[in-house]
């Protein structure tokens, strides 16, 4: 009978007028310069330490690696990795780029890789944790649900609006990081080669398929993974927001889950079934960069599946509960 | 189905509630609620706090699903055909909670989008009806309670409802605001709207409503015309006699007069507070008063005061609930 589109418009207006998204942008605008400045200081320090010619340093690295290629003690797959590394270093020399000199794109890539498990989810929760529970806290849910619209449509409109702003948050994080760090380090670096193609099975890294891709391509792949993680976190926070009446409580629940995830990851768990927990699987960019996964048996495909299952389950629970629940307060 | 003697009344039923029950946890909050609301009438829903008024109202607007029974608005089941049924209903459940970070106008636009066929003109129209045009473009957070109440009503009227549900609408309003609201509700009913008003204030219902349902502990105790219910109520007379004991004996000896011992069960506190320490409360017909006065005087008892209690719904309520848990 009624279309969902005007409802999505309503939800979008509410998120904007509630200034939640501005808060996210503000946090990014305050924090990114701080991180950038810290990075700049550390770059200055490195430069001071080597106060010589960086070309010599890179040349030395190339020579070392080429020498090791002839050695029998180095396993075959490591040789492949080093060949790629040499190629990469050669590229830097040929193009007169200092690989240790940070640039906007590299900083963005590293910053996003570090933000995927906590920082970006935190930003998303600023919107997600409030989207249903906020209406209950203020009592406006009664107005919302006594209009001639089926409940699932109301909830769907909220979900769509949430996904839109989650996506915007990811894009904003990339853009703001690039623009701000670029102001410090320069905006170049899109064509720098970056290693990827690592086959990670548990704590072992298979390097046979490693190759270099231009950094812009890497950034796109990374963006996709960050976006996927963000949607998963948004779905879970959405469910918590449906289940818990208080916005503060729902933020605490989600934060606790995420922090538990990073603690579990650092414990390099012997507890194998922990790999089915969503929060252990959030660090998807590790698969791109070749960092070994915390628990045996985790691969990119595995993590994507685990996250998808959690997200879908969260959405099913959200809709079942929301459409049936009595609004008592 | 019993054949109704008045089929036209049946046609104009806007809201029909039949044997609605609701269990929350292990407790039956609503045990049996049945009533109809007709076009153009102001229907009062009266009961003390905790009687199940708000739970019932929430069931009327599909915020709570009844455990059994049916609720129909203009023939559509509220729980099964929400979209059709609720399109005829405008409501404020408890407080008029609007989005405080939006302006009044933005709030109305928001709710207008949830229902087809509401354009700018209609929004302007309801703004004018509730006389909020001066402040409509200000943020709701700056509104007074009375203005929020009016914005809530504007929201409820947006979809041109046939049934308006107001839950304790006078709560928190000043006397002037209450008077205006009463006038306003009457005007709406004159235009054919059915208005359902809940209240724990008996005087409020008496002043405003055509018909009333009285609810206590999850049950409807009575449904009827306010006038009729009040008229059917027993009449109380307070006597001030000297000597008290002899007077009381005389009153007790008469068959048509009943002397009430537990006064607090039938009269409300404000009346009891105004009574002297030796007052005797009786239940009797008005026409017997004069004869009784004569009889008492002839028996040598001095009648120092005879006071008729004007019947109120509160007494009716006290009588029906036999003084059980009332606030």
XYZ file of C-alpha atoms in Angstrom:
656
model
C 0.000 0.000 0.000
C 2.590 2.533 1.074
C 6.003 2.838 -0.422
C 9.180 2.478 1.626
C 10.942 5.333 -0.184
C 9.329 8.213 1.747
C 10.141 6.328 4.939
C 13.806 6.136 3.956
C 13.664 9.859 3.308
C 12.300 10.339 6.830
C 15.081 8.304 8.383
C 17.729 10.132 6.373
C 16.363 13.491 7.478
C 16.341 12.349 11.091
C 19.962 11.167 10.982
C 21.073 14.427 9.391
C 19.022 16.676 11.672
C 20.188 14.759 14.696
C 23.701 15.754 13.569
C 25.015 12.216 14.080
C 26.829 12.254 10.766
C 28.399 15.632 11.509
C 29.746 14.160 14.721
C 31.397 11.399 12.708
C 32.911 13.895 10.281
C 34.059 16.027 13.182
C 35.758 13.084 14.887
C 37.563 12.268 11.645
C 38.562 15.900 11.132
C 40.016 16.083 14.633
C 41.673 12.689 14.898
C 43.173 12.239 11.432
C 45.414 15.350 11.713
C 46.635 14.037 15.077
C 47.584 10.672 13.591
C 49.078 12.369 10.572
C 51.195 14.604 12.749
C 52.399 11.605 14.748
C 53.347 9.856 11.501
C 55.171 12.956 10.307
C 57.209 13.148 13.469
C 58.237 9.526 13.202
C 59.170 10.041 9.540
C 61.324 13.005 10.519
C 63.029 10.897 13.134
C 63.827 8.150 10.640
C 65.207 10.696 8.232
C 67.400 12.146 10.954
C 68.672 8.692 11.850
C 69.788 7.842 8.327
C 70.623 11.432 7.383
C 72.263 10.046 4.288
C 71.169 9.129 0.814
C 68.043 6.988 0.793
C 68.989 5.644 -2.643
C 72.034 3.953 -1.186
C 69.896 2.391 1.486
C 67.431 0.977 -1.018
C 70.259 -0.210 -3.263
C 71.743 -2.032 -0.278
C 68.399 -3.726 0.431
C 68.168 -4.864 -3.200
C 71.653 -6.299 -3.143
C 70.995 -8.166 0.099
C 67.861 -9.747 -1.272
C 69.401 -10.665 -4.600
C 72.260 -12.354 -2.787
C 69.910 -14.443 -0.695
C 68.198 -15.684 -3.880
C 71.272 -17.740 -4.665
C 71.335 -19.407 -1.272
C 70.023 -22.964 -0.887
C 68.946 -22.400 2.669
C 66.195 -20.012 1.659
C 62.931 -21.860 0.854
C 61.612 -21.581 -2.702
C 58.510 -19.599 -1.811
C 60.502 -17.063 0.121
C 62.621 -16.568 -2.965
C 59.526 -15.715 -4.923
C 58.525 -13.169 -2.317
C 61.987 -11.633 -2.380
C 61.979 -11.449 -6.143
C 58.814 -9.416 -5.933
C 60.332 -7.294 -3.193
C 63.372 -6.599 -5.309
C 61.138 -5.626 -8.195
C 59.276 -3.268 -5.918
C 62.444 -1.684 -4.567
C 63.799 -1.336 -8.089
C 60.593 0.427 -9.046
C 61.177 2.930 -6.263
C 64.717 3.568 -7.435
C 63.735 3.910 -11.082
C 60.981 6.360 -10.266
C 63.049 8.268 -7.746
C 60.600 7.597 -4.913
C 61.739 7.159 -1.363
C 59.740 4.157 -0.013
C 60.310 5.316 3.557
C 59.033 8.793 2.791
C 55.327 8.684 3.623
C 52.752 9.951 1.160
C 49.031 10.573 1.372
C 47.992 7.331 -0.266
C 50.276 5.096 1.802
C 49.192 6.802 4.972
C 45.529 6.324 4.034
C 46.132 2.647 3.313
C 47.884 2.045 6.620
C 45.447 4.142 8.597
C 42.431 2.290 7.193
C 44.064 -1.075 7.880
C 44.502 -0.042 11.496
C 40.992 1.421 11.771
C 39.027 -1.544 10.486
C 38.583 -3.356 13.798
C 37.790 -0.520 16.181
C 37.842 3.022 14.860
C 35.509 2.640 11.870
C 33.063 0.396 13.812
C 32.996 3.015 16.561
C 32.041 5.715 14.066
C 29.307 3.505 12.658
C 27.891 2.892 16.102
C 27.360 6.623 16.519
C 24.479 6.183 14.077
C 23.562 2.510 14.382
C 23.243 2.208 18.145
C 20.739 4.994 18.263
C 18.644 4.288 15.219
C 15.938 2.181 16.895
C 16.655 2.526 20.611
C 16.702 6.309 20.247
C 13.059 6.265 19.140
C 12.185 4.120 22.118
C 14.046 6.284 24.613
C 12.248 9.406 23.427
C 8.898 7.652 22.983
C 8.582 8.697 19.339
C 8.385 4.998 18.433
C 4.718 5.168 19.442
C 4.031 7.858 16.859
C 6.047 5.949 14.298
C 4.259 2.627 14.770
C 0.709 3.931 15.065
C 0.810 5.271 11.540
C -0.713 3.057 8.833
C 2.581 1.458 7.859
C 3.595 -2.130 8.487
C 6.345 -2.488 11.026
C 8.753 -4.299 8.742
C 8.615 -1.343 6.378
C 9.513 1.028 9.185
C 12.440 -1.165 10.180
C 13.562 -1.684 6.589
C 13.641 2.069 6.012
C 15.862 2.435 9.053
C 18.163 -0.330 7.844
C 18.511 1.156 4.379
C 19.244 4.593 5.822
C 21.791 3.032 8.164
C 23.547 1.210 5.306
C 23.645 4.435 3.302
C 25.272 6.349 6.131
C 27.612 3.457 6.906
C 28.808 3.546 3.310
C 29.137 7.319 3.480
C 31.162 6.986 6.663
C 33.603 4.601 4.973
C 33.959 6.903 1.972
C 34.328 9.926 4.248
C 37.020 8.158 6.283
C 39.018 7.411 3.111
C 38.581 10.866 1.629
C 39.273 12.824 4.808
C 42.339 10.735 5.615
C 43.691 11.179 2.099
C 43.002 14.911 1.949
C 44.462 15.671 5.373
C 47.498 13.390 5.200
C 48.089 14.541 1.640
C 48.418 18.096 2.909
C 51.314 16.888 5.075
C 52.949 14.274 2.859
C 51.822 15.133 -0.653
C 48.992 13.652 -2.696
C 51.053 11.283 -4.864
C 51.541 7.580 -4.390
C 48.644 6.010 -6.305
C 50.947 4.042 -8.566
C 53.353 2.746 -5.926
C 53.488 -1.047 -6.041
C 52.129 -2.877 -3.010
C 52.445 -6.574 -2.316
C 49.368 -8.705 -2.164
C 48.207 -12.185 -3.108
C 49.276 -13.859 0.104
C 47.581 -17.190 0.735
C 47.017 -17.341 4.437
C 46.080 -20.567 6.121
C 46.120 -20.094 9.853
C 49.557 -19.032 10.959
C 51.240 -20.066 7.699
C 51.592 -17.705 4.820
C 51.845 -19.151 1.338
C 53.782 -16.687 -0.755
C 53.670 -18.455 -4.116
C 50.995 -16.170 -5.512
C 52.428 -12.929 -4.200
C 52.568 -10.100 -6.690
C 52.693 -6.350 -6.662
C 49.676 -4.220 -7.506
C 49.539 -0.466 -7.860
C 48.510 1.160 -4.634
C 45.243 2.587 -6.032
C 44.122 -0.929 -6.852
C 45.105 -2.134 -3.406
C 43.214 0.779 -1.903
C 40.088 -0.222 -3.837
C 40.302 -3.821 -2.597
C 40.902 -2.583 0.908
C 37.966 -0.192 0.608
C 35.715 -3.066 -0.378
C 36.769 -5.085 2.656
C 36.401 -2.133 5.031
C 32.951 -1.513 3.594
C 31.965 -5.150 4.070
C 33.146 -5.159 7.685
C 31.329 -1.882 8.254
C 28.032 -3.273 6.956
C 28.438 -6.309 9.206
C 29.116 -4.165 12.251
C 26.191 -1.912 11.281
C 23.864 -4.935 11.063
C 24.932 -6.201 14.470
C 24.670 -2.780 16.092
C 21.244 -2.480 14.444
C 20.115 -5.698 16.115
C 21.444 -4.574 19.494
C 19.612 -1.284 19.017
C 16.384 -3.193 18.384
C 16.884 -5.455 21.389
C 18.077 -2.920 23.943
C 15.986 0.082 24.862
C 18.832 2.273 26.033
C 21.182 3.745 23.463
C 24.036 3.963 25.957
C 23.644 0.308 26.877
C 23.595 -0.745 23.246
C 26.834 1.165 22.550
C 28.439 -0.508 25.574
C 27.361 -3.970 24.401
C 28.803 -3.436 20.921
C 32.025 -1.892 22.207
C 32.484 -4.765 24.648
C 32.095 -7.249 21.800
C 34.595 -5.407 19.592
C 37.182 -4.986 22.330
C 36.768 -8.632 23.311
C 37.535 -9.376 19.657
C 40.802 -7.487 19.658
C 41.853 -9.081 22.957
C 41.062 -12.558 21.666
C 42.973 -11.839 18.472
C 46.052 -10.787 20.423
C 45.914 -13.910 22.542
C 46.647 -15.879 19.339
C 44.123 -18.228 20.658
C 44.573 -21.933 21.164
C 40.828 -21.942 21.462
C 40.045 -22.935 17.919
C 36.292 -22.412 17.862
C 36.773 -18.738 18.713
C 37.238 -18.273 14.989
C 33.462 -18.466 14.579
C 33.039 -15.283 16.605
C 32.408 -12.288 14.389
C 34.751 -9.964 16.283
C 37.783 -12.148 15.634
C 37.103 -11.973 11.898
C 36.962 -8.218 11.457
C 40.573 -7.658 10.421
C 39.998 -8.526 6.773
C 42.748 -6.263 5.471
C 45.279 -8.567 7.145
C 44.548 -11.104 4.438
C 45.499 -8.533 1.824
C 48.714 -7.464 3.495
C 49.769 -10.955 4.473
C 49.594 -10.772 8.247
C 48.927 -14.288 9.563
C 45.417 -14.835 10.913
C 45.080 -15.230 14.686
C 43.542 -18.700 14.600
C 44.302 -21.755 12.495
C 41.885 -22.373 9.666
C 40.946 -18.763 9.043
C 41.052 -17.593 5.441
C 39.558 -14.600 3.680
C 36.687 -16.755 2.429
C 36.118 -18.158 5.890
C 36.025 -14.740 7.501
C 33.688 -13.361 4.854
C 31.356 -16.307 5.417
C 31.416 -15.955 9.207
C 30.694 -12.229 8.987
C 27.879 -12.776 6.474
C 26.243 -15.419 8.659
C 26.402 -13.162 11.706
C 25.019 -10.197 9.781
C 22.145 -12.150 8.259
C 21.277 -13.730 11.600
C 21.302 -10.283 13.216
C 18.920 -8.944 10.585
C 16.553 -11.899 10.904
C 16.437 -11.472 14.686
C 15.928 -7.715 14.315
C 12.955 -8.105 12.011
C 11.358 -10.950 13.966
C 11.610 -9.104 17.256
C 10.625 -5.704 15.928
C 7.512 -6.861 14.075
C 6.207 -8.918 16.985
C 7.193 -7.069 20.072
C 4.664 -5.264 22.240
C 5.615 -1.642 22.769
C 5.035 -1.336 26.476
C 6.896 1.835 27.206
C -25.179 -12.565 16.407
C -28.088 -10.985 18.242
C -30.259 -8.762 16.116
C -29.759 -5.196 17.177
C -32.843 -3.084 17.599
C -31.031 -0.127 16.127
C -29.266 -1.074 12.908
C -28.339 2.508 12.092
C -26.294 2.707 15.277
C -24.502 -0.446 14.164
C -23.608 1.205 10.855
C -21.947 4.121 12.548
C -19.664 2.127 14.775
C -16.141 3.356 14.179
C -14.344 1.314 16.798
C -15.461 -2.035 18.033
C -13.629 -3.861 20.801
C -14.781 -7.400 21.530
C -13.698 -9.507 24.472
C -10.148 -8.324 24.368
C -7.759 -9.954 26.789
C -4.070 -9.460 27.324
C -1.605 -11.459 29.336
C 1.797 -9.996 30.033
C 4.152 -12.443 31.632
C 1.909 -14.547 33.833
C -0.447 -11.764 34.688
C -3.709 -10.979 32.939
C -3.449 -7.215 32.573
C -6.676 -6.997 30.603
C -9.244 -9.620 31.520
C -12.233 -8.691 29.407
C -12.819 -5.458 27.587
C -15.766 -4.908 25.249
C -17.194 -1.631 23.964
C -18.098 0.267 20.803
C -17.392 3.840 19.821
C -19.731 5.530 17.369
C -19.307 8.297 14.852
C -19.492 11.827 16.252
C -19.421 10.890 19.908
C -16.930 11.631 22.621
C -16.285 8.385 24.389
C -14.690 8.402 27.805
C -12.484 5.630 29.071
C -12.364 5.917 32.794
C -10.351 4.084 35.369
C -7.749 4.555 38.056
C -4.057 4.391 37.255
C -3.054 0.813 36.689
C -6.535 -0.310 35.648
C -5.356 -1.156 32.141
C -6.314 2.022 30.290
C -2.987 2.564 28.604
C -2.579 -1.123 27.792
C -6.014 -1.083 26.158
C -5.203 2.061 24.198
C -1.942 0.547 23.002
C -3.897 -2.436 21.747
C -6.276 -0.120 19.880
C -3.372 1.282 17.854
C -1.440 -1.986 17.363
C 1.410 -1.171 19.709
C 0.447 -4.258 21.704
C -1.163 -7.394 20.302
C -4.099 -8.704 22.329
C -3.843 -12.282 23.609
C -7.400 -12.855 22.408
C -10.388 -10.913 21.160
C -10.736 -8.551 18.221
C -10.389 -4.826 17.701
C -11.877 -3.360 14.550
C -11.672 0.152 13.174
C -14.197 0.869 10.430
C -14.469 -2.868 9.911
C -10.725 -3.544 9.583
C -8.935 -5.687 12.138
C -6.246 -3.586 13.762
C -3.860 -6.493 14.191
C -4.371 -8.180 10.848
C -5.010 -5.244 8.516
C -2.930 -2.591 10.242
C -2.444 -0.413 7.201
C -6.169 -0.090 6.438
C -7.340 0.081 10.047
C -4.741 2.575 11.255
C -5.337 4.878 8.289
C -8.638 5.790 9.990
C -7.036 6.449 13.355
C -5.181 9.420 14.739
C -3.747 8.981 18.181
C -1.621 10.313 20.976
C -0.544 7.541 23.307
C 0.476 8.978 26.674
C 2.580 12.058 26.035
C 2.744 13.763 22.648
C 6.356 12.781 21.984
C 7.631 14.378 18.807
C 11.126 14.717 17.430
C 12.503 17.590 19.474
C 15.399 18.209 17.085
C 12.980 18.877 14.226
C 10.655 21.837 13.858
C 6.930 21.381 14.296
C 6.511 21.600 10.551
C 9.230 19.027 9.889
C 7.555 16.684 12.358
C 4.277 17.001 10.492
C 6.027 16.471 7.157
C 7.650 13.379 8.632
C 4.318 11.841 9.619
C 2.661 13.036 6.415
C 5.142 10.944 4.435
C 3.928 7.856 6.235
C 0.492 8.064 4.715
C -0.506 8.724 1.128
C -2.625 11.700 0.188
C -1.373 14.283 2.664
C -0.031 17.368 0.921
C 1.306 20.741 2.071
C -2.184 22.191 2.109
C -3.372 19.533 4.535
C -0.394 20.152 6.824
C -1.143 23.897 6.765
C -4.787 23.105 7.455
C -4.099 21.089 10.619
C -1.572 23.679 11.763
C -4.339 26.266 11.521
C -6.835 23.981 13.258
C -4.589 23.631 16.316
C -3.574 27.322 16.039
C 0.134 26.653 15.984
C 0.975 28.713 12.877
C 3.022 31.277 14.834
C 5.604 28.804 16.071
C 5.344 25.928 13.603
C 8.812 26.563 12.136
C 10.517 26.553 15.538
C 12.214 23.500 16.961
C 9.919 21.343 19.077
C 12.482 21.457 21.884
C 11.461 25.086 22.427
C 7.738 24.265 22.701
C 5.731 24.359 25.916
C 3.818 21.261 26.960
C 0.570 22.782 25.708
C 2.104 23.452 22.310
C 3.466 19.925 22.111
C 0.006 18.658 22.946
C -1.398 20.719 20.084
C 1.297 19.519 17.719
C 0.444 15.964 18.772
C -3.186 16.582 17.915
C -2.188 18.135 14.593
C -0.212 14.981 13.859
C -3.191 12.838 14.808
C -5.510 14.833 12.534
C -3.185 14.797 9.505
C -4.639 11.676 7.909
C -8.268 12.858 8.221
C -9.080 10.109 10.742
C -12.526 8.873 11.675
C -11.326 8.017 15.153
C -9.187 10.186 17.379
C -7.602 8.513 20.393
C -6.321 10.752 23.164
C -4.685 9.216 26.206
C -5.037 11.443 29.287
C -5.032 14.565 27.086
C -5.346 17.062 29.920
C -2.287 15.790 31.783
C 0.045 18.654 32.534
C -2.138 21.346 30.970
C -3.096 24.450 32.898
C -6.813 25.144 33.545
C -7.047 27.475 30.560
C -5.420 24.882 28.330
C -7.787 22.205 29.604
C -10.788 24.374 28.873
C -9.543 25.105 25.349
C -8.860 21.443 24.732
C -12.365 20.484 25.845
C -13.873 23.059 23.515
C -11.633 21.845 20.724
C -12.557 18.188 21.185
C -16.258 19.085 21.109
C -15.810 20.930 17.831
C -14.080 17.920 16.319
C -16.879 15.604 17.433
C -19.476 17.943 15.951
C -17.812 17.448 12.582
C -18.456 13.712 12.870
C -15.187 12.534 14.340
C -15.360 9.853 17.003
C -13.141 10.865 19.904
C -11.889 8.357 22.434
C -10.560 10.009 25.587
C -9.050 8.201 28.520
C -8.796 9.731 31.928
C -8.448 8.918 35.573
C -10.212 12.187 36.369
C -13.898 11.534 36.719
C -14.861 15.184 36.539
C -13.033 15.416 33.236
C -15.045 12.623 31.673
C -18.263 13.982 33.112
C -17.606 17.399 31.600
C -16.558 16.150 28.205
C -17.994 12.808 27.247
C -21.251 11.520 25.827
C -20.663 7.924 26.772
C -18.234 6.230 29.052
C -16.702 2.846 29.761
C -15.493 2.316 33.280
C -12.534 0.026 33.681
C -10.957 -1.410 36.777
C -8.408 -4.193 37.185
C -8.556 -5.017 33.501
C -12.336 -5.355 33.294
C -14.982 -3.061 31.906
C -17.448 -2.570 34.736
C -20.010 -0.519 32.878
C -20.606 1.120 29.508
C -23.280 3.699 28.966
C -24.420 7.280 28.599
C -22.738 9.457 31.170
C -26.111 11.043 32.065
C -27.806 7.691 32.552
C -25.043 6.228 34.642
C -25.023 9.234 36.885
C -28.824 9.235 37.171
C -28.899 5.542 38.015
C -26.448 6.180 40.768
C -27.651 5.938 44.348
C -28.254 9.247 46.042
C -26.605 10.061 49.315
C -27.842 12.405 52.008
C -25.755 13.563 54.927
C -27.571 14.297 58.184
C -26.396 16.395 61.087
C -28.615 15.469 64.050
C -28.730 16.159 67.750
C -28.716 13.907 69.701
C -26.763 11.751 67.281
C -27.595 8.329 68.700
C -31.345 8.864 68.801
C -31.269 10.328 65.305
C -29.315 7.410 63.967
C -31.812 4.980 65.534
C -34.685 6.759 63.820
C -32.935 6.722 60.458
C -31.981 3.062 60.787
C -35.550 2.090 61.662
C -36.888 3.307 58.312
C -36.929 0.754 55.551
C -36.423 3.145 52.652
C -33.290 4.564 54.237
C -29.963 2.824 54.432
C -27.401 4.120 56.910
C -23.881 3.762 55.589
C -21.324 2.706 58.145
C -18.192 2.605 56.035
C -18.440 6.035 54.552
C -15.066 5.966 52.800
C -16.280 3.177 50.555
C -18.993 5.241 48.912
C -17.956 8.865 49.135
C -14.824 10.525 47.933
C -12.395 12.186 50.291
C -13.244 15.776 49.489
C -16.824 15.232 50.639
C -15.807 13.258 53.725
C -13.384 16.019 54.679
C -16.230 18.544 54.659
C -18.453 16.489 56.952
C -18.826 17.127 60.672
C -17.677 14.474 63.156
C -21.230 13.368 63.916
C -22.535 13.316 60.368
C -24.643 10.331 59.362
C -24.518 9.240 55.742
C -27.603 7.611 54.258
C -28.632 6.275 50.904
C -32.184 7.305 50.114
C -34.464 8.838 47.534
C -34.728 12.581 47.294
C -38.513 12.698 47.772
C -38.262 11.006 51.169
C -36.143 13.787 52.670
C -38.930 16.203 53.565
C -41.021 13.513 55.269
C -38.035 12.289 57.213
C -37.153 15.769 58.444
C -40.712 16.187 59.721
C -40.610 12.801 61.423
C -37.301 13.575 63.139
C -38.490 16.948 64.359
C -41.681 15.353 65.684
C -39.541 12.781 67.514
C -37.768 15.586 69.306
C -34.558 15.363 67.373
C -33.051 18.604 66.249
C -32.097 18.622 62.576
C -29.058 20.832 62.275
C -28.250 20.063 58.711
C -29.379 18.019 55.734
C -26.987 17.852 52.865
C -27.684 16.309 49.484
C -24.665 14.935 47.664
C -24.757 15.696 43.963
C -24.167 12.431 42.185
C -20.719 12.103 40.602
C -19.078 9.429 38.581
C -16.618 8.991 41.357
C -19.292 7.667 43.665
C -20.535 5.450 40.910
C -17.060 4.191 40.472
C -16.567 3.633 44.180
C -19.803 1.745 44.355
C -18.964 -0.484 41.430
C -15.493 -1.306 42.582
C -16.603 -1.540 46.214
C -13.719 0.655 47.223
C -11.018 -1.652 45.940
C -7.582 -0.250 45.198
C -8.410 3.184 43.964
C -6.039 6.031 43.751
